[in-house]
Each structure stands twice: as structure tokens, then as C-alpha cells.
XYZ file of C-alpha atoms in Angstrom:
548
model
C 82.841 98.822 168.978
C 82.385 98.819 165.175
C 79.965 101.570 163.719
C 79.623 102.006 160.201
C 77.908 105.157 158.769
C 76.142 105.261 155.287
C 75.584 107.954 153.123
C 73.039 107.616 150.196
C 72.752 110.310 147.615
C 73.512 111.423 144.060
C 77.287 111.993 144.473
C 79.497 112.124 147.479
C 79.266 115.753 148.672
C 77.178 115.140 151.641
C 77.997 118.105 153.699
C 75.960 117.332 156.887
C 76.729 113.544 156.653
C 80.578 114.652 156.773
C 80.013 116.707 159.670
C 78.493 113.893 161.517
C 81.101 111.289 160.555
C 83.794 113.254 161.895
C 82.087 113.823 165.330
C 81.317 110.043 165.610
C 84.798 109.122 164.626
C 85.985 111.345 167.407
C 84.101 109.661 170.057
C 84.280 106.135 168.508
C 87.591 105.159 167.167
C 86.467 102.040 165.097
C 84.003 103.982 162.892
C 84.064 103.585 159.056
C 82.213 106.053 156.719
C 80.552 104.671 153.579
C 79.223 106.311 150.430
C 76.735 104.639 148.099
C 76.647 107.109 145.233
C 73.459 106.341 143.306
C 74.181 108.573 140.444
C 77.222 110.945 139.689
C 75.660 114.465 140.580
C 77.296 116.397 137.850
C 77.225 113.862 135.224
C 77.526 115.823 131.811
C 75.766 113.170 129.867
C 72.748 112.955 132.512
C 72.530 117.026 132.281
C 71.990 116.893 128.455
C 69.615 114.037 128.703
C 67.699 115.663 131.589
C 67.923 112.377 133.808
C 69.838 113.750 136.587
C 67.905 112.980 139.862
C 66.602 109.558 138.385
C 68.574 107.948 141.178
C 67.607 105.830 144.292
C 67.078 102.612 142.441
C 69.454 99.715 142.710
C 69.108 96.150 141.535
C 68.631 93.341 144.124
C 72.050 92.070 143.664
C 73.569 95.500 144.328
C 71.450 95.879 147.543
C 72.506 92.556 148.797
C 76.179 93.425 148.427
C 75.705 96.687 150.043
C 74.174 94.846 153.077
C 76.916 92.418 153.222
C 79.420 95.187 153.386
C 77.727 96.363 156.389
C 76.798 93.081 158.105
C 78.622 92.384 161.433
C 78.791 95.832 162.543
C 77.323 96.768 165.978
C 75.705 99.864 164.839
C 74.955 100.993 161.308
C 73.651 104.534 160.710
C 72.094 105.857 157.431
C 71.820 109.125 156.073
C 69.419 109.921 153.116
C 66.997 112.573 151.748
C 63.619 111.578 150.617
C 64.330 110.842 147.159
C 66.561 107.788 148.430
C 64.155 106.633 151.115
C 62.903 103.568 149.332
C 66.412 102.424 148.579
C 67.044 102.823 152.199
C 64.231 100.862 153.220
C 65.579 98.117 151.201
C 68.968 97.953 152.522
C 67.729 98.235 155.916
C 65.578 95.243 155.609
C 68.255 93.213 153.571
C 70.834 93.715 156.592
C 68.157 92.927 159.069
C 67.908 89.429 157.261
C 71.363 88.682 157.299
C 72.752 90.384 160.409
C 69.655 90.889 162.593
C 71.940 91.848 165.637
C 73.159 95.086 164.068
C 71.497 97.859 165.710
C 70.240 100.231 162.790
C 69.778 103.962 162.893
C 68.447 105.984 160.166
C 69.209 109.810 160.322
C 69.685 112.620 157.877
C 66.748 114.867 156.128
C 64.257 112.130 155.445
C 63.578 111.078 159.047
C 63.399 114.919 159.997
C 61.048 115.527 157.311
C 58.841 112.265 157.432
C 59.502 110.668 160.643
C 56.176 108.562 160.099
C 57.765 106.694 157.197
C 61.143 106.409 158.441
C 60.263 104.691 161.618
C 58.252 101.949 159.672
C 61.432 100.630 158.191
C 63.079 97.615 160.081
C 65.283 100.004 162.059
C 65.993 100.329 165.973
C 65.762 104.022 165.897
C 65.646 107.121 163.911
C 67.245 110.559 164.481
C 64.563 113.657 163.966
C 66.784 116.455 164.982
C 70.653 117.473 165.285
C 72.393 114.476 165.569
C 76.028 115.071 167.342
C 75.071 115.587 170.754
C 72.120 113.481 170.770
C 74.255 110.196 169.352
C 76.789 111.181 171.755
C 74.326 110.471 174.827
C 72.744 107.294 172.884
C 76.417 105.819 172.434
C 77.257 106.214 176.275
C 74.302 104.347 177.228
C 74.425 101.901 174.584
C 78.143 101.031 175.441
C 77.132 100.694 179.049
C 74.128 98.572 178.388
C 71.686 100.927 179.665
C 68.179 101.823 178.141
C 68.583 104.118 175.257
C 64.981 104.920 174.591
C 64.805 108.014 176.281
C 67.386 109.781 174.391
C 66.096 113.027 172.705
C 66.151 113.758 169.341
C 65.384 109.918 168.572
C 62.298 108.017 167.996
C 62.675 104.147 168.797
C 60.965 101.045 167.866
C 60.413 98.961 171.022
C 58.331 96.054 170.150
C 55.025 97.191 168.867
C 55.443 100.738 170.495
C 56.973 103.756 168.891
C 58.936 105.915 171.687
C 58.705 109.543 170.565
C 61.124 111.609 172.395
C 61.370 115.445 172.605
C 64.058 117.674 171.058
C 67.255 118.665 172.507
C 68.062 122.420 172.427
C 69.544 123.655 169.166
C 73.544 123.794 168.998
C 74.911 127.321 170.239
C 77.507 129.026 168.306
C 80.105 128.114 171.178
C 79.255 124.413 170.839
C 79.546 124.706 166.852
C 83.107 125.895 167.635
C 83.881 122.701 169.250
C 82.711 120.232 166.389
C 85.516 118.489 164.434
C 85.971 119.554 160.837
C 83.874 117.635 158.074
C 85.659 114.231 157.292
C 87.165 114.671 154.029
C 89.715 112.538 152.633
C 90.114 110.466 155.812
C 89.567 106.947 154.899
C 86.184 106.955 153.676
C 84.842 104.087 151.617
C 82.702 104.022 148.346
C 80.429 101.422 146.945
C 81.314 99.819 143.582
C 79.055 97.397 141.780
C 80.676 93.720 142.121
C 83.456 95.220 144.213
C 81.657 96.293 147.480
C 82.885 99.016 149.452
C 86.404 100.023 148.384
C 88.795 103.081 149.352
C 87.716 106.381 148.179
C 90.611 107.850 145.906
C 91.485 111.429 144.732
C 89.623 110.335 141.494
C 86.300 109.946 143.281
C 86.281 113.464 144.589
C 87.608 114.938 141.100
C 84.929 113.028 139.383
C 82.167 114.434 141.586
C 83.421 117.988 142.431
C 86.243 118.677 140.010
C 88.342 121.232 141.921
C 85.807 122.548 144.128
C 85.186 121.966 147.829
C 81.634 122.126 149.146
C 80.746 123.321 152.691
C 78.356 125.104 155.016
C 79.320 127.923 157.353
C 75.901 128.763 158.767
C 72.815 127.059 159.600
C 69.343 128.357 159.739
C 66.902 130.557 157.446
C 64.825 133.424 158.429
C 62.169 132.724 155.826
C 59.246 130.188 156.080
C 58.725 129.166 152.314
C 56.044 126.648 152.069
C 57.970 124.320 149.481
C 61.099 124.151 151.767
C 61.975 121.420 154.218
C 63.200 123.985 156.744
C 59.579 124.517 157.715
C 59.756 121.222 159.402
C 62.734 122.196 161.120
C 61.229 125.573 162.325
C 58.167 123.557 163.429
C 60.392 121.235 165.429
C 62.202 124.331 167.028
C 61.131 127.939 165.907
C 64.676 128.944 166.878
C 65.947 127.296 163.801
C 64.997 130.665 161.898
C 68.121 132.285 163.485
C 71.346 132.205 161.531
C 73.795 129.988 163.527
C 77.485 129.660 162.701
C 80.796 129.039 164.290
C 83.376 131.660 164.017
C 85.205 133.062 160.785
C 88.300 131.629 162.177
C 86.749 128.161 162.476
C 85.559 128.006 158.695
C 88.889 129.534 157.554
C 90.749 126.588 159.153
C 88.378 124.021 157.994
C 89.114 124.836 154.309
C 92.709 125.074 155.122
C 92.348 121.633 156.508
C 90.675 120.173 153.590
C 93.346 121.748 151.260
C 96.183 120.154 153.152
C 94.988 116.868 152.286
C 93.748 117.761 148.728
C 95.943 120.699 147.455
C 94.129 120.721 144.044
C 91.171 122.213 145.820
C 90.944 125.405 144.076
C 87.526 126.891 144.974
C 84.961 126.445 147.780
C 80.875 126.561 147.334
C 79.292 127.749 150.363
C 75.662 125.991 150.254
C 74.167 127.936 153.320
C 70.415 128.885 152.945
C 71.192 132.114 153.823
C 74.617 133.204 153.724
C 74.016 136.834 152.948
C 71.871 137.264 156.224
C 74.795 137.080 158.214
C 75.605 140.537 159.505
C 78.252 142.719 157.817
C 80.629 142.816 160.481
C 80.976 138.886 160.796
C 81.404 138.741 156.723
C 83.734 141.337 157.059
C 86.100 139.584 159.371
C 85.494 136.614 157.238
C 86.410 138.484 154.147
C 89.891 139.598 155.758
C 90.937 136.308 156.924
C 89.812 134.761 153.649
C 92.090 137.309 151.877
C 94.924 136.903 153.933
C 95.096 133.051 154.403
C 93.380 131.465 151.534
C 93.193 133.887 148.569
C 91.033 131.462 146.428
C 87.579 132.072 144.652
C 84.583 131.083 146.527
C 80.726 130.925 145.486
C 77.603 131.622 147.699
C 74.580 129.836 147.318
C 71.297 130.130 148.817
C 71.451 134.014 148.403
C 67.810 135.499 149.173
C 66.942 138.738 147.356
C 66.038 140.462 150.640
C 69.462 140.318 151.981
C 71.458 141.315 148.737
C 73.274 144.471 149.847
C 75.935 146.152 147.878
C 78.338 146.361 150.652
C 78.390 142.797 151.596
C 78.918 141.897 147.703
C 81.879 144.484 147.696
C 83.709 143.139 150.554
C 83.044 139.578 149.661
C 84.035 140.007 146.084
C 87.552 141.817 147.309
C 87.948 138.545 149.266
C 87.395 136.142 146.285
C 83.751 135.528 145.846
C 83.495 135.030 142.067
C 79.723 133.927 141.652
C 76.420 133.814 143.549
C 73.168 131.638 143.282
C 69.840 133.434 144.149
C 66.544 131.845 144.654
C 63.874 133.577 142.476
C 61.372 130.622 142.125
C 58.662 132.632 140.218
C 58.213 136.162 138.800
C 54.299 135.774 139.614
C 53.356 137.691 142.817
C 50.244 135.219 143.276
C 52.838 132.338 143.044
C 55.300 133.898 145.480
C 52.313 134.448 147.896
C 51.121 130.928 147.389
C 54.787 129.713 148.352
C 54.639 132.116 151.424
C 58.033 133.813 150.022
C 58.168 137.546 150.766
C 60.306 138.629 147.955
C 58.347 140.839 145.580
C 59.039 140.895 141.923
C 60.435 144.538 142.490
C 62.843 143.350 145.264
C 63.992 140.664 142.810
C 64.688 143.030 140.081
C 66.727 145.311 142.664
C 68.854 142.361 143.764
C 69.518 141.397 140.127
C 70.647 144.765 139.366
C 73.354 144.734 142.371
C 74.239 141.270 141.592
C 74.926 141.991 137.789
C 76.984 144.787 138.332
C 80.004 142.466 139.236
C 79.462 140.309 136.257
C 81.207 139.515 134.124
C 84.422 141.434 135.334
C 84.603 140.164 138.836
C 81.926 137.267 138.889
C 80.982 134.425 136.779
C 77.300 134.994 135.492
C 74.880 134.400 138.761
C 72.636 131.245 138.831
C 69.070 131.994 139.489
C 66.463 129.309 140.728
C 63.180 129.080 139.124
C 60.521 126.243 139.860
C 58.219 125.395 137.014
C 55.686 122.791 136.256
C 53.545 123.884 139.407
C 49.831 122.520 138.524
C 48.679 125.654 140.448
C 50.133 128.181 138.133
C 47.965 129.784 135.514
C 49.231 130.864 131.986
C 49.596 134.409 133.202
C 51.549 133.133 136.210
C 54.178 131.363 133.678
C 54.188 134.456 131.479
C 54.903 136.735 134.601
C 57.941 134.642 135.491
C 59.238 134.725 131.716
C 58.668 138.562 131.773
C 60.655 139.242 134.909
C 63.487 136.949 133.925
C 63.363 138.985 130.345
C 63.661 142.293 132.371
C 66.484 141.111 134.750
C 69.864 142.592 134.339
C 72.364 140.519 132.414
C 74.265 138.352 132.194
C 73.014 135.447 134.183
C 72.119 131.711 134.016
C 69.267 129.622 135.333
C 68.933 126.483 137.595
C 65.637 125.203 136.571
C 63.735 122.807 138.722
C 60.399 120.649 138.168
C 58.229 121.226 141.429
C 58.705 118.472 143.787
C 56.472 118.553 146.855
C 58.454 117.617 150.047
C 56.378 115.445 152.526
C 55.035 117.291 155.582
C 55.480 120.814 154.381
C 52.790 123.433 154.010
C 52.960 123.183 150.288
C 52.149 119.392 150.436
C 48.998 120.448 152.696
C 47.939 123.101 150.193
C 48.314 120.791 147.318
C 46.269 118.375 148.868
C 43.531 120.671 150.137
C 43.342 121.246 145.998
C 42.823 117.557 145.282
C 46.074 117.497 143.286
C 47.906 114.281 142.954
C 51.454 114.795 144.644
C 52.943 111.747 143.410
C 52.317 112.401 139.825
C 54.378 115.752 139.983
C 57.065 114.829 142.554
C 59.197 112.081 140.448
C 62.256 114.092 139.548
C 62.923 117.721 139.907
C 65.739 117.630 137.466
C 63.575 116.448 134.592
C 62.095 119.301 132.818
C 59.453 118.772 130.290
C 60.219 120.266 126.938
C 57.170 122.536 126.758
C 57.253 126.007 125.065
C 57.226 127.868 128.390
C 60.052 125.735 129.965
C 62.076 125.871 126.723
C 61.947 129.709 126.889
C 63.717 129.618 130.058
C 66.751 128.100 128.190
C 66.477 130.531 125.680
C 66.681 133.298 128.222
C 69.841 131.806 129.906
C 71.423 131.905 126.581
C 70.100 135.230 125.070
C 67.530 138.062 125.458
C 65.460 137.826 122.283
C 64.407 141.127 120.469
C 60.881 142.293 122.010
C 58.870 141.895 119.038
C 59.901 138.114 118.666
C 59.455 137.756 122.499
C 55.857 138.684 122.285
C 55.135 136.301 119.534
C 57.118 133.327 121.611
C 54.976 134.281 124.592
C 51.893 133.853 122.782
C 52.570 130.035 122.644
C 53.123 129.664 126.264
C 50.484 127.685 128.418
C 50.165 126.667 131.974
C 51.785 123.333 132.663
C 48.371 121.623 133.206
C 47.244 122.595 129.709
C 47.421 119.680 127.212
C 50.233 120.899 124.858
C 53.004 119.778 122.387
C 56.310 118.988 123.676
C 59.546 119.358 121.865
C 61.989 116.864 123.128
C 64.667 117.184 120.252
C 64.608 120.931 120.722
C 64.900 120.576 124.381
C 68.051 118.547 124.327
C 69.394 120.862 121.573
C 68.870 124.169 124.028
C 69.745 122.253 127.052
C 73.143 121.064 125.433
C 73.775 124.907 124.480
C 72.719 125.979 128.024
C 75.278 123.765 129.617
C 77.994 124.799 127.075
C 77.233 128.374 127.796
C 77.707 127.524 131.678
C 80.724 125.623 131.068
C 82.360 128.271 128.899
C 81.451 130.939 131.539
C 83.587 128.797 134.274
C 86.602 128.015 131.787
C 86.968 131.632 130.985
C 88.213 132.139 134.790
C 89.686 128.670 134.982
C 86.876 127.700 137.366
C 86.395 123.769 137.418
C 84.331 123.816 140.773
C 81.103 122.667 138.502
C 82.879 120.729 135.699
C 83.858 117.271 136.832
C 86.360 114.880 135.763
C 90.460 115.009 135.220
C 90.569 117.762 132.987
C 90.595 120.396 135.783
C 93.026 118.372 137.500
C 95.397 118.393 134.644
C 95.189 122.096 134.358
C 96.075 122.389 138.043
C 98.832 120.134 137.937
C 100.238 122.176 135.171
C 99.923 125.061 137.269
C 97.423 126.878 135.094
C 94.713 127.346 137.282
C 96.767 129.016 140.006
C 98.423 131.283 137.468
C 95.058 132.243 136.058
C 93.690 133.012 139.747
C 96.931 135.104 140.542
C 97.808 136.903 137.140
C 94.603 137.028 135.247
C 91.536 137.351 137.736
C 90.583 140.911 138.331
C 89.511 141.846 141.893
C 88.162 145.353 143.111
C 89.857 147.620 145.592
C 89.462 146.864 149.294
C 86.166 148.736 150.062
C 86.405 151.538 152.542
C 86.201 150.014 156.092
C 82.975 151.088 157.581
C 83.151 153.026 160.822
C 81.870 151.135 164.074
C 78.687 152.026 165.167
C 79.060 153.979 168.489
C 77.084 152.755 171.440
C 76.038 155.289 174.073
C 76.964 153.968 177.496
C 75.211 155.595 180.427
C 77.702 155.684 183.613
C 76.381 154.318 186.527
C 74.692 156.875 188.871
C 76.744 157.919 191.646
C 75.721 156.921 195.254
C 73.291 159.482 197.095
C 75.146 161.179 199.729
C 72.668 160.476 202.264
C 72.923 156.723 201.702
C 76.581 156.395 200.313
């Protein structure tokens, strides 16, 4: 049976899709993974112009060419986020026209977040939960010609009826341990305009990820932030708030497997939602294995201020952690409350103090996420965010995002209740309007101005909804300087994980990257091993003499 799986997103990172593709390839030999990379994620030019995220659009000729490349398959499965939903709809419709017997399934984030939209596509089914075990059950019944419409984690179009099934239990740690490693360099295809789907080569990986490998160790998040798609996952199953992950041995072996195929991989980025929420003992085991068997730098994304603990940072930095990314989102307590994010400014500042103590000696400056252009924000809310960042311990850089409202989240409900036009503010979260308040974020990522000058600059800040002058040329200059500063921070330690292209690859081939990591990258001493917590065990009572 021929199955083709299609990932539609900026770039080819696709961590979740790669996991699913590996699983499907295990249970069905004739499986092909196809990538439609709508816009290279780390394009330097797009970063300078502020046009990252303006993807998900293709000409009709390209849509037809993609559909032609999928035609004739028994099953085609799609994976996309909401930003690429319109494109996915179009490809599905065109494939239905030219290959009506192909069974089409839409999975990934969008059908989970907004199943009501996904099921309106000309698909046979959508996957609304974890896909691996659900698809295995579906495929077994599909092959045998049995009814598939009772498969859990799926919705089905059956004539004029939509069959909505319940959810499977979330995967356990032991079940996660049985999954194959994500598919990486194992015969994937990539779409090129006028050429169709062609073999993916080393150059495609280098163009997208430089010398970096991106993965996830854990799934789940203990928070319930109003703007986050995780709220939908938690609504589907409250147990999603628990952190689940396979063993440290599993994730170490996964990285070793990827490096066996691509020896140039010299850094790893963990995009877990809450890596630092993993208990210390498990992080310590991970650190010891990483140090002994890999010894390359790694970054941790998705750091939550509440879980920043010095002992965790010490053991992970000893193992090779060289940068982190933490979500701040806002410096205004009112907006943090609006987002239902229990990270008060004092806790953010305390976390920043711990993080900054490792940089620049051991870490590349940390990156902090900030959300701007929230129509609910007052001028004071914007000022509060700028003041918090002004007070943060340095050095740091910023990842700045314009607010995008994800469908079916609590934020969408709150915005609609306030009569806010969601479509108007949700076009592109990378496009940052060059207003004074936003431009000052770039300034802070570069330098801390003198207080007297800072006070004068703050007087020009307005809420995003207030009509105000924009400075596009100044914005481009500041964004260019900001990106140059970020690149310099990485180049200083020969880290090419966020710098795409062949430059890093050439440095690796010359042996300079490995030499720098071994000879010129300082690492702290192994922290003192924390004693195990003794657990008192009460011995069983002896049998009573009268009854024993």
C-alpha cells in the first residue's frame, strides 16, 4: 500500500511530523515523506525585511504540481499548522479532482486546534489527537477492508455526516520508549517549483538548520496560557499538563542516530514546552549521558521562569547547554493576568538573574520571548514591558512576536467578547510594525540606554491601537543591527545552529567547529552531586502471636 505523508510549513524542521513519518514507515514499507517548504524559516533577507511568516501562499500551477506528485497514492496524509490551512485546503481539493480514489487524511496542529475547519476540506478524515497508535489501528482496518470510522482520535466525513470519535489515552512513558527515532535523512522528498518532489539532500538540511538538529524530549506543559494552542490539548485531555518523555537513554541515542547520518550536526536545540520542569534527577541522568557520549552544545527552548533553578542550570551547563530561550511575553501584571500566565514580573526578574550569571562565559546570551501589538494593552502596559526589560540582567536578546490569535483558545474567546477583529491582528506574527514602542525593543536587545535618555524615549511610546507615526527605515536599520548582534554572539563560539547556509558547513569540514568546541569553549566544573533523598520505609508489622 502506497502512503505519502506531506508536511507544509516554513522550512523542513517539522519535529512532530518526522516522528509520525518514522512510525508510519515502520508499519507500512511503501511510505514516502514529502516536504512542501513554503518559505525558508531562517532566511536572513526575510529576517531583515520582517517578512518571515508571510508564507502559506502558492500559485495555482504549484498547487497542481504538488497534487500531481501525490496522485495515485492509496493514502495521503497532511500535516500543517493553522497558518498553512488555506494552502492545505487547496492541495486537498486539487488532489481530489485528479485522484478521487486517494484516501486523504489531515493531521498536525490545525485539525487539533480547529477541527471544525479542517473537516470542511475535501478529506476523508482528520486526526484530532496523538496520531501514532490511532493511525496504526486505522491502517489495519483500512487494509482489511473493514469499517474505519470508529477509530479514536479521528473524525470522518461519511456522506453528509461527520463522525466524531472520542480520544485515545495519551501515550505513556513506556509507550514513547517504543517509538522509532524521528525520520531524518532517510529518503525524504522536498518540493521544488517546476521540478516536483525530488530527493532531499544534505544541502537542504544545511540551508534550513545550519549545523543544528532540532528535536523534542518531552511533551506537555503545566501552564494554561490563554494564547497557547496547548489549551486545546488540555481541554481534550487534562493529563496533557503532565510532562511525559522517554528515558534519557532514548533521547541520547536519537541524537547519536541523526549524527551517524549527518556528522556535521554540531549542536542540538530542544523545543520542549517545559524542559526545565523535568525533575532534577532525570536532568542529571541526561546530563551525565550527554557529557559522556555526545559532548556537543545544546540549547533549551520553552523555558518557563517558574522552573528556572540554579542547580538545574549548573548540571546542564556542565553537560553542554550553551543557550536558553525563555518566555516573558509581557512585563505588565495586568496583561500577564489577561494571558492567564502565572509568572509575575518579580519571578521573571529573578529567573533572568540566574540565567544571566551563565552568560557570556558559558552561554550565548539568552533569548526572551515578547508579545507585542496586543489591542488590549494600554500605554502603561507597553511601558511596563519596556521597563521590565530595561531592568533585566544583561546580556540578552529578544524574540519579538506580533500577537496572533490561535483559533479555539481562551484568548480568542476573550478577544471576541471585547469586539476585537481577530483577523485584522492575526496575519503574521513575525511582521513587527515599526512603532516607537516596538523599535525600543530592538534597542534594548542591543544596548541599555542611559536612564535620562530612556525616560525621554518612553514619553513617545503609545499603545498599539493609538494612531501614531511609524519608522520603517529606522526599523530596518535596527532589525539589521539586531540580527548582526545575534549572529556575532553565535559566531563567537562557532555556533551555526541559527545561521543557515554553507558557511558553517565549510567551517565544520575544515575542523574549526570541533576544535573550537573542544579547546576554546569553557565549561564549569561538575557540580557536587546532590544526595539522594532518603525515604523512610516502615517495616511490616509482625504477625500477632495469638493469630500467627
